Short mmCIF file of C-alpha atoms and ligand atoms in Angstrom, two decimals:
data_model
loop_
_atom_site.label_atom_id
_atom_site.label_comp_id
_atom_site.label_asym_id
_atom_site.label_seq_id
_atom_site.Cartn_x
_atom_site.Cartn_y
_atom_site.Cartn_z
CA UNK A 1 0.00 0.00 0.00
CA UNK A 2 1.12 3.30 -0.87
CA UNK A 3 1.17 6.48 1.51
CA UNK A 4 -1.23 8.44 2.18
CA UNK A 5 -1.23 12.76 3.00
CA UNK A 6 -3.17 12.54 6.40
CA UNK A 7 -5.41 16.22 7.22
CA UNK A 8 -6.67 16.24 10.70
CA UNK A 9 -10.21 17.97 10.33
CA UNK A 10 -12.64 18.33 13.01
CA UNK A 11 -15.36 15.71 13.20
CA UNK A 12 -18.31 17.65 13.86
CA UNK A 13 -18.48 21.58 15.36
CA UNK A 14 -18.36 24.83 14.16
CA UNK A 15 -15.58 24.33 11.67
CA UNK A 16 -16.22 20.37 10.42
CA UNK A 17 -18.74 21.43 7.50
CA UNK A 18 -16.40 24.62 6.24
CA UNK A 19 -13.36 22.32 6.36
CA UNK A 20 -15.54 19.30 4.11
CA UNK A 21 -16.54 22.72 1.40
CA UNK A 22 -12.83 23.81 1.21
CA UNK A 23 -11.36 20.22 0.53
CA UNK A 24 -14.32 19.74 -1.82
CA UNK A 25 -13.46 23.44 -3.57
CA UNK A 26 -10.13 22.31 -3.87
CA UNK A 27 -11.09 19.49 -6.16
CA UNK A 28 -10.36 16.95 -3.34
CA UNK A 29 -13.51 14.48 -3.49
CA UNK A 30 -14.71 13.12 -0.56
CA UNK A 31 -15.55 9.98 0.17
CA UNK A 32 -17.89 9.48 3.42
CA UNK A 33 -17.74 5.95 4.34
CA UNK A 34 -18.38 3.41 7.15
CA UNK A 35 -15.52 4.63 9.08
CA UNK A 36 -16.17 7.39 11.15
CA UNK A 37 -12.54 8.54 12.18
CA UNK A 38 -11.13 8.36 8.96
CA UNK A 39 -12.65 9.46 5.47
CA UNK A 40 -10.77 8.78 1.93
CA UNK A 41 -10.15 10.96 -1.18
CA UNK A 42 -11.08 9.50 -4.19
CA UNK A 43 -8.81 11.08 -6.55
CA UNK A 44 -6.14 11.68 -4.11
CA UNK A 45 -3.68 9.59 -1.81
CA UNK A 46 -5.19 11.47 1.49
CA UNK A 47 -7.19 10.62 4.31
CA UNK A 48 -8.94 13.10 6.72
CA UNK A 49 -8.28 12.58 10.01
CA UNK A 50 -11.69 13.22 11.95
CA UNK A 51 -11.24 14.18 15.73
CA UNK A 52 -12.32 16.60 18.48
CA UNK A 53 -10.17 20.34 17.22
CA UNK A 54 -8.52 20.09 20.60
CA UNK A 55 -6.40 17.18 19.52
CA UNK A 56 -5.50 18.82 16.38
CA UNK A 57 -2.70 20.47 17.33
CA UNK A 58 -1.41 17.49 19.04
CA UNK A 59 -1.84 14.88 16.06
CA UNK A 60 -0.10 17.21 13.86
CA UNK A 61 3.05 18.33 16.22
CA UNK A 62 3.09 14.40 16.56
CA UNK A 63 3.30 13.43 13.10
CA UNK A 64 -0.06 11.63 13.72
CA UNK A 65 -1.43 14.19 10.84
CA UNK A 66 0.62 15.94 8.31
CA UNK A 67 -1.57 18.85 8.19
CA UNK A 68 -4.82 20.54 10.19
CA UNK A 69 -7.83 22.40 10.04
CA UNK A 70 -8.51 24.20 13.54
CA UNK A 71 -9.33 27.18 14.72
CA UNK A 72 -6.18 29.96 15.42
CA UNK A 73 -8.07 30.14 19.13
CA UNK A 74 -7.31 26.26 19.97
CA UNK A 75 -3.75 26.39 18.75
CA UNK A 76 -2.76 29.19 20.42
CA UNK A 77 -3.88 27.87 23.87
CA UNK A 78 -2.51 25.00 23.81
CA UNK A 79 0.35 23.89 26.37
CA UNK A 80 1.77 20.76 25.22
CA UNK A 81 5.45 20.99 25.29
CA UNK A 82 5.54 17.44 24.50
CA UNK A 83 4.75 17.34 20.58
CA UNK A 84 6.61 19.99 18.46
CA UNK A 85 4.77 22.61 17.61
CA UNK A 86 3.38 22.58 14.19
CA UNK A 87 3.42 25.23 11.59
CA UNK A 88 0.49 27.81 10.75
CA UNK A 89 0.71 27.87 6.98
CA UNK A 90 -2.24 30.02 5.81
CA UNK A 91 -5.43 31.50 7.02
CA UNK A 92 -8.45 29.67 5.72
CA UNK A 93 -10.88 32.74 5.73
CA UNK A 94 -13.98 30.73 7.86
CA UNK A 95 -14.46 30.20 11.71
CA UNK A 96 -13.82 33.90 12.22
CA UNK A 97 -14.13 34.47 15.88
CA UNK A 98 -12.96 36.90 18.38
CA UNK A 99 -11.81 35.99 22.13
CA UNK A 100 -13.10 38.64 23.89
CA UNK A 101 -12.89 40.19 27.76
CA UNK A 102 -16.45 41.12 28.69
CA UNK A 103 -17.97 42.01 32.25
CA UNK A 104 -21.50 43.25 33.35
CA UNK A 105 -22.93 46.40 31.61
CA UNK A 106 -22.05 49.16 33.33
CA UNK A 107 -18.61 47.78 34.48
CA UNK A 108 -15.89 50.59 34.44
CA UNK A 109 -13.07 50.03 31.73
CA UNK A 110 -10.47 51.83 31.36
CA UNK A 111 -7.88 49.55 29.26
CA UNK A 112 -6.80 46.21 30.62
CA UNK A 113 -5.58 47.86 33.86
CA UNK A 114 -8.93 48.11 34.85
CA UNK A 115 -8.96 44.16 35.49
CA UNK A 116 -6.08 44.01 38.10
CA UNK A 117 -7.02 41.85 40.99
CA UNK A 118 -10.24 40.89 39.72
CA UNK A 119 -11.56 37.34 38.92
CA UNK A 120 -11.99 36.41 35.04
CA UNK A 121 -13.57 33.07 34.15
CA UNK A 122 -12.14 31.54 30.53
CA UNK A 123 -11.71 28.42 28.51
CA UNK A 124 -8.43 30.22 27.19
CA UNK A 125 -6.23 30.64 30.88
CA UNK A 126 -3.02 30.17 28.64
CA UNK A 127 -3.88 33.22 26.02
CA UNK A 128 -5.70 35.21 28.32
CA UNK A 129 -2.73 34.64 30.70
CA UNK A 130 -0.52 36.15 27.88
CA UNK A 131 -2.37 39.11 27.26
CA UNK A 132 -2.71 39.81 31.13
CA UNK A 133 0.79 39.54 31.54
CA UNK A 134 2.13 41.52 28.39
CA UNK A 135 -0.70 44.60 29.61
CA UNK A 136 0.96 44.00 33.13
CA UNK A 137 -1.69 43.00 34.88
CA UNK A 138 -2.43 40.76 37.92
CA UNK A 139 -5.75 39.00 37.93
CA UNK A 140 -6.99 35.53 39.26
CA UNK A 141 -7.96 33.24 36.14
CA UNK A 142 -10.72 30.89 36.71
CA UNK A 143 -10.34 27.39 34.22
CA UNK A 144 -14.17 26.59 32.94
CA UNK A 145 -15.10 24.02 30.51
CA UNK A 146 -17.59 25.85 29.53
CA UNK A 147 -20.59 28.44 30.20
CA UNK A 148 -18.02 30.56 30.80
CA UNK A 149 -20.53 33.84 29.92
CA UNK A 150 -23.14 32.55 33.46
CA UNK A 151 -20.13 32.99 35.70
CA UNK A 152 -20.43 36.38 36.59
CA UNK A 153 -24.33 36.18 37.41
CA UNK A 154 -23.08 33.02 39.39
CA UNK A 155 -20.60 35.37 41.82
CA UNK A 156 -18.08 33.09 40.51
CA UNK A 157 -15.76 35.90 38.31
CA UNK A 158 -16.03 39.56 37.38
CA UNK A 159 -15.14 39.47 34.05
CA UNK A 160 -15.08 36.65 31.60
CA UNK A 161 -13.13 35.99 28.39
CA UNK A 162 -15.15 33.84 25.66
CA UNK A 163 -15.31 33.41 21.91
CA UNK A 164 -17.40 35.91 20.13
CA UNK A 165 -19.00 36.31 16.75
CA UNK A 166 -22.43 37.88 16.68
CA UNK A 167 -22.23 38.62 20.44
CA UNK A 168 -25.83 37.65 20.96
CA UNK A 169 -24.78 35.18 23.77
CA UNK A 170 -22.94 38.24 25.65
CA UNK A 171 -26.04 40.79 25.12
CA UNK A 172 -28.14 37.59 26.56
CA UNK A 173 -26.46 37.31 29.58
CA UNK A 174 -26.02 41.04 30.64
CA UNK A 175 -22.83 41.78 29.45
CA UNK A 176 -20.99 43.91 27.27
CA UNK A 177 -17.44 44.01 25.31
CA UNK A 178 -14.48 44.93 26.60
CA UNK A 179 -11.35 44.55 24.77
CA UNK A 180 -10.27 41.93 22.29
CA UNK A 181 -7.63 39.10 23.19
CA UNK A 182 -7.21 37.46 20.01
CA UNK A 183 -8.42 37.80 16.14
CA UNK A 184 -9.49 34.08 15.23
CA UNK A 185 -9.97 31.98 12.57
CA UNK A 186 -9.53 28.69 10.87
CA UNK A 187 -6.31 28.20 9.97
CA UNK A 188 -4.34 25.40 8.21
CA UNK A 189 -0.99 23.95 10.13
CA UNK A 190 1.30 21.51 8.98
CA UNK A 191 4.47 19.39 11.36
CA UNK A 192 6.86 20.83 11.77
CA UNK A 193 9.02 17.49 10.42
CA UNK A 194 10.02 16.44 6.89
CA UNK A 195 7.64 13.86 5.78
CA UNK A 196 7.92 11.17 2.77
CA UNK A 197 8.60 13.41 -0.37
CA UNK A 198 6.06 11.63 -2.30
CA UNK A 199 3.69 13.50 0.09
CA UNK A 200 5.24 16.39 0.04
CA UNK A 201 4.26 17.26 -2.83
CA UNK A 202 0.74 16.08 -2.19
CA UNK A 203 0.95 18.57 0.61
CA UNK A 204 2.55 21.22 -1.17
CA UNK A 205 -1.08 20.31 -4.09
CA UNK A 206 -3.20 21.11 -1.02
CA UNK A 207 -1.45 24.40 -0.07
CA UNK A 208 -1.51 25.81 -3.32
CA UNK A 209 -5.47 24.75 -4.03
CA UNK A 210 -6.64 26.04 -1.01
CA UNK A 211 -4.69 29.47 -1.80
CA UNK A 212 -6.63 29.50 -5.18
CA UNK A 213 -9.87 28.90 -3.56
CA UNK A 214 -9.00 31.28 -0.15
CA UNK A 215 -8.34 34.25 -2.43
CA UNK A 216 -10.89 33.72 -4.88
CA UNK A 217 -13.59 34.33 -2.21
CA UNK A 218 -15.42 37.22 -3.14
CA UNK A 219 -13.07 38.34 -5.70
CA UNK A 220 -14.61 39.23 -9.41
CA UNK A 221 -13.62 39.70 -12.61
CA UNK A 222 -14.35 43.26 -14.04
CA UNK A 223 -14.53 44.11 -17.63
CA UNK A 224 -15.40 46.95 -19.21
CA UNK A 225 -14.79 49.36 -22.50
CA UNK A 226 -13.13 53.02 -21.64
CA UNK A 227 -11.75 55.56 -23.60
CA UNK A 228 -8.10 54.99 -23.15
CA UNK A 229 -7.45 59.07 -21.61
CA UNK A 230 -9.86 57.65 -18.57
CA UNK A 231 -8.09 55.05 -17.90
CA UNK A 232 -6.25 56.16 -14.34
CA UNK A 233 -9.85 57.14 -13.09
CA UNK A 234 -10.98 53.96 -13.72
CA UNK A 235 -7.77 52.05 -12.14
CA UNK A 236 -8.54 54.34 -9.14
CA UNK A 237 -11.81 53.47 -8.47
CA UNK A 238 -11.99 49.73 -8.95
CA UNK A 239 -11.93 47.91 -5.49
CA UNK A 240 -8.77 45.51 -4.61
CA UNK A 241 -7.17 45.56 -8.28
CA UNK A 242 -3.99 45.16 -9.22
CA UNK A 243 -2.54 47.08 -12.39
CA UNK A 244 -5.25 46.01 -15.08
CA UNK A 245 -5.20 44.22 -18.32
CA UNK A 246 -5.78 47.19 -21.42
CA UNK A 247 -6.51 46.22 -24.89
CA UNK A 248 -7.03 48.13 -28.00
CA UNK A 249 -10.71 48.06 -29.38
CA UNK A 250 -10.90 46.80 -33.13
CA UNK A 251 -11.51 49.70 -35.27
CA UNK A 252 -10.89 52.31 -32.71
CA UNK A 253 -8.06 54.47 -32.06
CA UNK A 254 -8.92 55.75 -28.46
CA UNK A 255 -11.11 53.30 -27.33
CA UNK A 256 -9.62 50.42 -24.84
CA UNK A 257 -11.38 47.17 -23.03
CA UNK A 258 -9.77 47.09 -19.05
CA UNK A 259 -9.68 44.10 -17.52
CA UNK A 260 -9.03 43.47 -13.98
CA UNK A 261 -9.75 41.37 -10.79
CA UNK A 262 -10.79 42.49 -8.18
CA UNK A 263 -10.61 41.21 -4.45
CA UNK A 264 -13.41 43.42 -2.30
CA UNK A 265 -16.86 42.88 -3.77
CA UNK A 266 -18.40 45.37 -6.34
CA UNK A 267 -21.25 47.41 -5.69
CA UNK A 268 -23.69 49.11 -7.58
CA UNK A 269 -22.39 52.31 -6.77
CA UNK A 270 -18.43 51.07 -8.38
CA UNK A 271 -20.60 50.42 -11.49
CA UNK A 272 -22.10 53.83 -11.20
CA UNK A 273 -18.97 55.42 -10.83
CA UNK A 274 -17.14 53.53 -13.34
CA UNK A 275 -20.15 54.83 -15.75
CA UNK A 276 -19.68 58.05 -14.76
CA UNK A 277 -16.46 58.09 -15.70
CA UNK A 278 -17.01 57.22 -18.95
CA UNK A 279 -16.75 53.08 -19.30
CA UNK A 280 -19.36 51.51 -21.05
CA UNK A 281 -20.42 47.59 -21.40
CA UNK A 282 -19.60 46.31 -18.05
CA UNK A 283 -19.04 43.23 -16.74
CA UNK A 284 -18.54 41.81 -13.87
CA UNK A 285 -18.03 38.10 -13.42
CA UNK A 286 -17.65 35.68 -10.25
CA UNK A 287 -14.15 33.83 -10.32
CA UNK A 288 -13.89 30.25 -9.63
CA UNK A 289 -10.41 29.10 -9.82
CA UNK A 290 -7.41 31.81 -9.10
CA UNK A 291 -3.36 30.20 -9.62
O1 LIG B 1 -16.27 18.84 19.78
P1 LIG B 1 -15.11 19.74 19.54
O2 LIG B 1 -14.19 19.84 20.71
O3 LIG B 1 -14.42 19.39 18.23
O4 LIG B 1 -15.74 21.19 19.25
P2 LIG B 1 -15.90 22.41 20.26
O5 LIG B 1 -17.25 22.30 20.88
O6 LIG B 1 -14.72 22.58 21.12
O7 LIG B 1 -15.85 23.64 19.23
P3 LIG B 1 -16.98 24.29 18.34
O8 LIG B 1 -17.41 23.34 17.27
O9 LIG B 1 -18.01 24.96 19.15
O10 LIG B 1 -16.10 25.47 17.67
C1 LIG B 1 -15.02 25.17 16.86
C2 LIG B 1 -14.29 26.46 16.53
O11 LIG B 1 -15.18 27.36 15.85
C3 LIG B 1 -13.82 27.29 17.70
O12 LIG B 1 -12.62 26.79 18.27
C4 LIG B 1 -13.58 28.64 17.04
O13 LIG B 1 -12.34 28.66 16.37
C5 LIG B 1 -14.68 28.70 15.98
N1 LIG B 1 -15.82 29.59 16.31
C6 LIG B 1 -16.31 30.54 15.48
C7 LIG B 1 -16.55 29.63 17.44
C8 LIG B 1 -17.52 30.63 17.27
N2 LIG B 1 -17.34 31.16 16.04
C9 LIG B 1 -18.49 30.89 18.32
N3 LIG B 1 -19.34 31.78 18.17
N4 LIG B 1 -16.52 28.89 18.57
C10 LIG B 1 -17.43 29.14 19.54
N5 LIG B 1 -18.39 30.12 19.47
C11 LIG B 1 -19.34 30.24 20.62
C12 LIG B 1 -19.25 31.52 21.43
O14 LIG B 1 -18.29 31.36 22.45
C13 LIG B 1 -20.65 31.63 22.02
O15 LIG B 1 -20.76 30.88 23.21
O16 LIG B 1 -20.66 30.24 20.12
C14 LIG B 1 -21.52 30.95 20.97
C15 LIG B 1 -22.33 31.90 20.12
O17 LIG B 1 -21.57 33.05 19.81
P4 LIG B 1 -22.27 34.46 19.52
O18 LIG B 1 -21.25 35.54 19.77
O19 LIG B 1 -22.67 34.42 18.07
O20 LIG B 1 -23.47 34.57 20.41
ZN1 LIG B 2 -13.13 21.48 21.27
#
């Protein structure tokens, strides 16, 4: 039998569906059998790992896993010391997240200073530890598994610092923002060890699809006729775009068709502008694939 890549993903959360779409944008078909920790692709030599995202990190600093799905959150808090730690090669652009200090509405803050002495309830006590200690401050961090955001109506902790993305769960329970810990998302991470070259390049396949697909995401392709003496208008106001592609019109001297991709979406109001500014026939065109 011939090796296999092996990609830790997480079996079933927040992040297991996203991590299925990306392999599955990437051209990587996958097959869902019988077994339940281990999945095939079935026009690639790779099997997806399928565990809890806290043992992500682990399995890949281990070598159990060449590479990882998980969210920036879990691999920063983890204390392990025993596996190496593995590389963070490229933000996947889902499972966006915030770990956030909040307390009770009404609770006076005045930067992290503000939080010296107090009790603060987390499921992060390594990252929040780092944050507390770099803003020299002095505060008594309570472990939880979970629930984290009851803990202050409990009496249990003044403050608490939780993952956050809508914030409805904070509003729910009476409390408000304070300060932001750490910017998360799901990222991919590979070991940190040579593996069989064979897979390496396997690897290096995955890397470079999931780039095309991760900047791709949202971009579009604009086109468009201009006279050519507008042209620097026009390169000014389209969104995200590099220098764009200019052609000569058949059977027109001034006249030039732009080209260009762009990475922020385009709105109505770009098209207006563009009009304005004298381009005519425009197009704009979603972008699958990006190398
Ligand atoms: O079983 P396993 O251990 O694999 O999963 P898990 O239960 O530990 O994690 P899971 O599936 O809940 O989350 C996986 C990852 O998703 C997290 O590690 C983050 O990287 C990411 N993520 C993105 C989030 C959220 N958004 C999020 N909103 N993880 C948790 N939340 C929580 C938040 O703390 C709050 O309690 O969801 C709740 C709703 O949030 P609001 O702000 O929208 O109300
Ligand atoms: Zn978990």
């Amino acid at each position: 039998m011939s090796a296999r890549l092996r990609i830790a993903i997480q079996k079933s959360g927040r992040l297991a569906d996203k991590s299925l779409e990306l392999l599955e944008a990437a051209g990587l078909r996958v097959l869902k059998g019988a077994n339940e920790l281990l999945y095939r692709i079935e026009n690639a030599p790779i099997d997806l790992l399928r565990v809890r995202d806290d043992d992500i990190p682990t399995f890949v600093g281990d070598g159990v896993a060449d590479l990882g799905i998980v969210g920036l959150n879990v691999l920063e808090e983890r204390e392990d010391g025993r596996s190496a730690e593995p590389e963070q090669v490229m933000a996947l652009g889902f499972g966006k997240c915030d770990l956030r200090l909040a307390a009770p509405i009404g609770f006076a803050y005045n930067g992290p200073r503000s939080l010296q002495g107090l009790r603060i309830a987390t499921t992060y006590p390594h990252v929040l530890n780092r944050f507390l200690t770099e803003n020299g401050v002095t505060a008594d961090i309570i472990t939880m598994r979970g629930a984290v955001e009851v803990a202050p109506r409990l009496k249990l902790a003044n403050a608490i610092c939780d993952l956050v993305s809508t914030g409805a769960t904070l509003e729910a329970n009476g409390l408000a923002p304070l300060d932001t810990v750490l910017r998360s998302e799901a990222v991919l991470i590979r070991a940190p060890r040579k593996i069989d070259p064979e897979l390496e390049k396997v690897a290096e396949s995955v890397v470079q699809r999931f780039k095309g697909v991760t900047s791709c995401r949202g971009a579009k392709y604009v086109m468009m006729n201009a006279p050519r003496a507008v042209l620097p208008k026009i390169s000014a106001i389209l969104p995200g775009a590099g220098s764009p592609t200019v052609t000569p019109l058949a059977g027109s001297d001034d006249m030039v068709a732009v080209h260009a991709v762009c990475q922020e979406s385009v709105f109505w109001e770009t098209l207006e502008e563009l009009k304005a500014a004298g381009a005519s026939a425009i197009l704009v065109l979603p972008i699958e694939k990006m190398m």
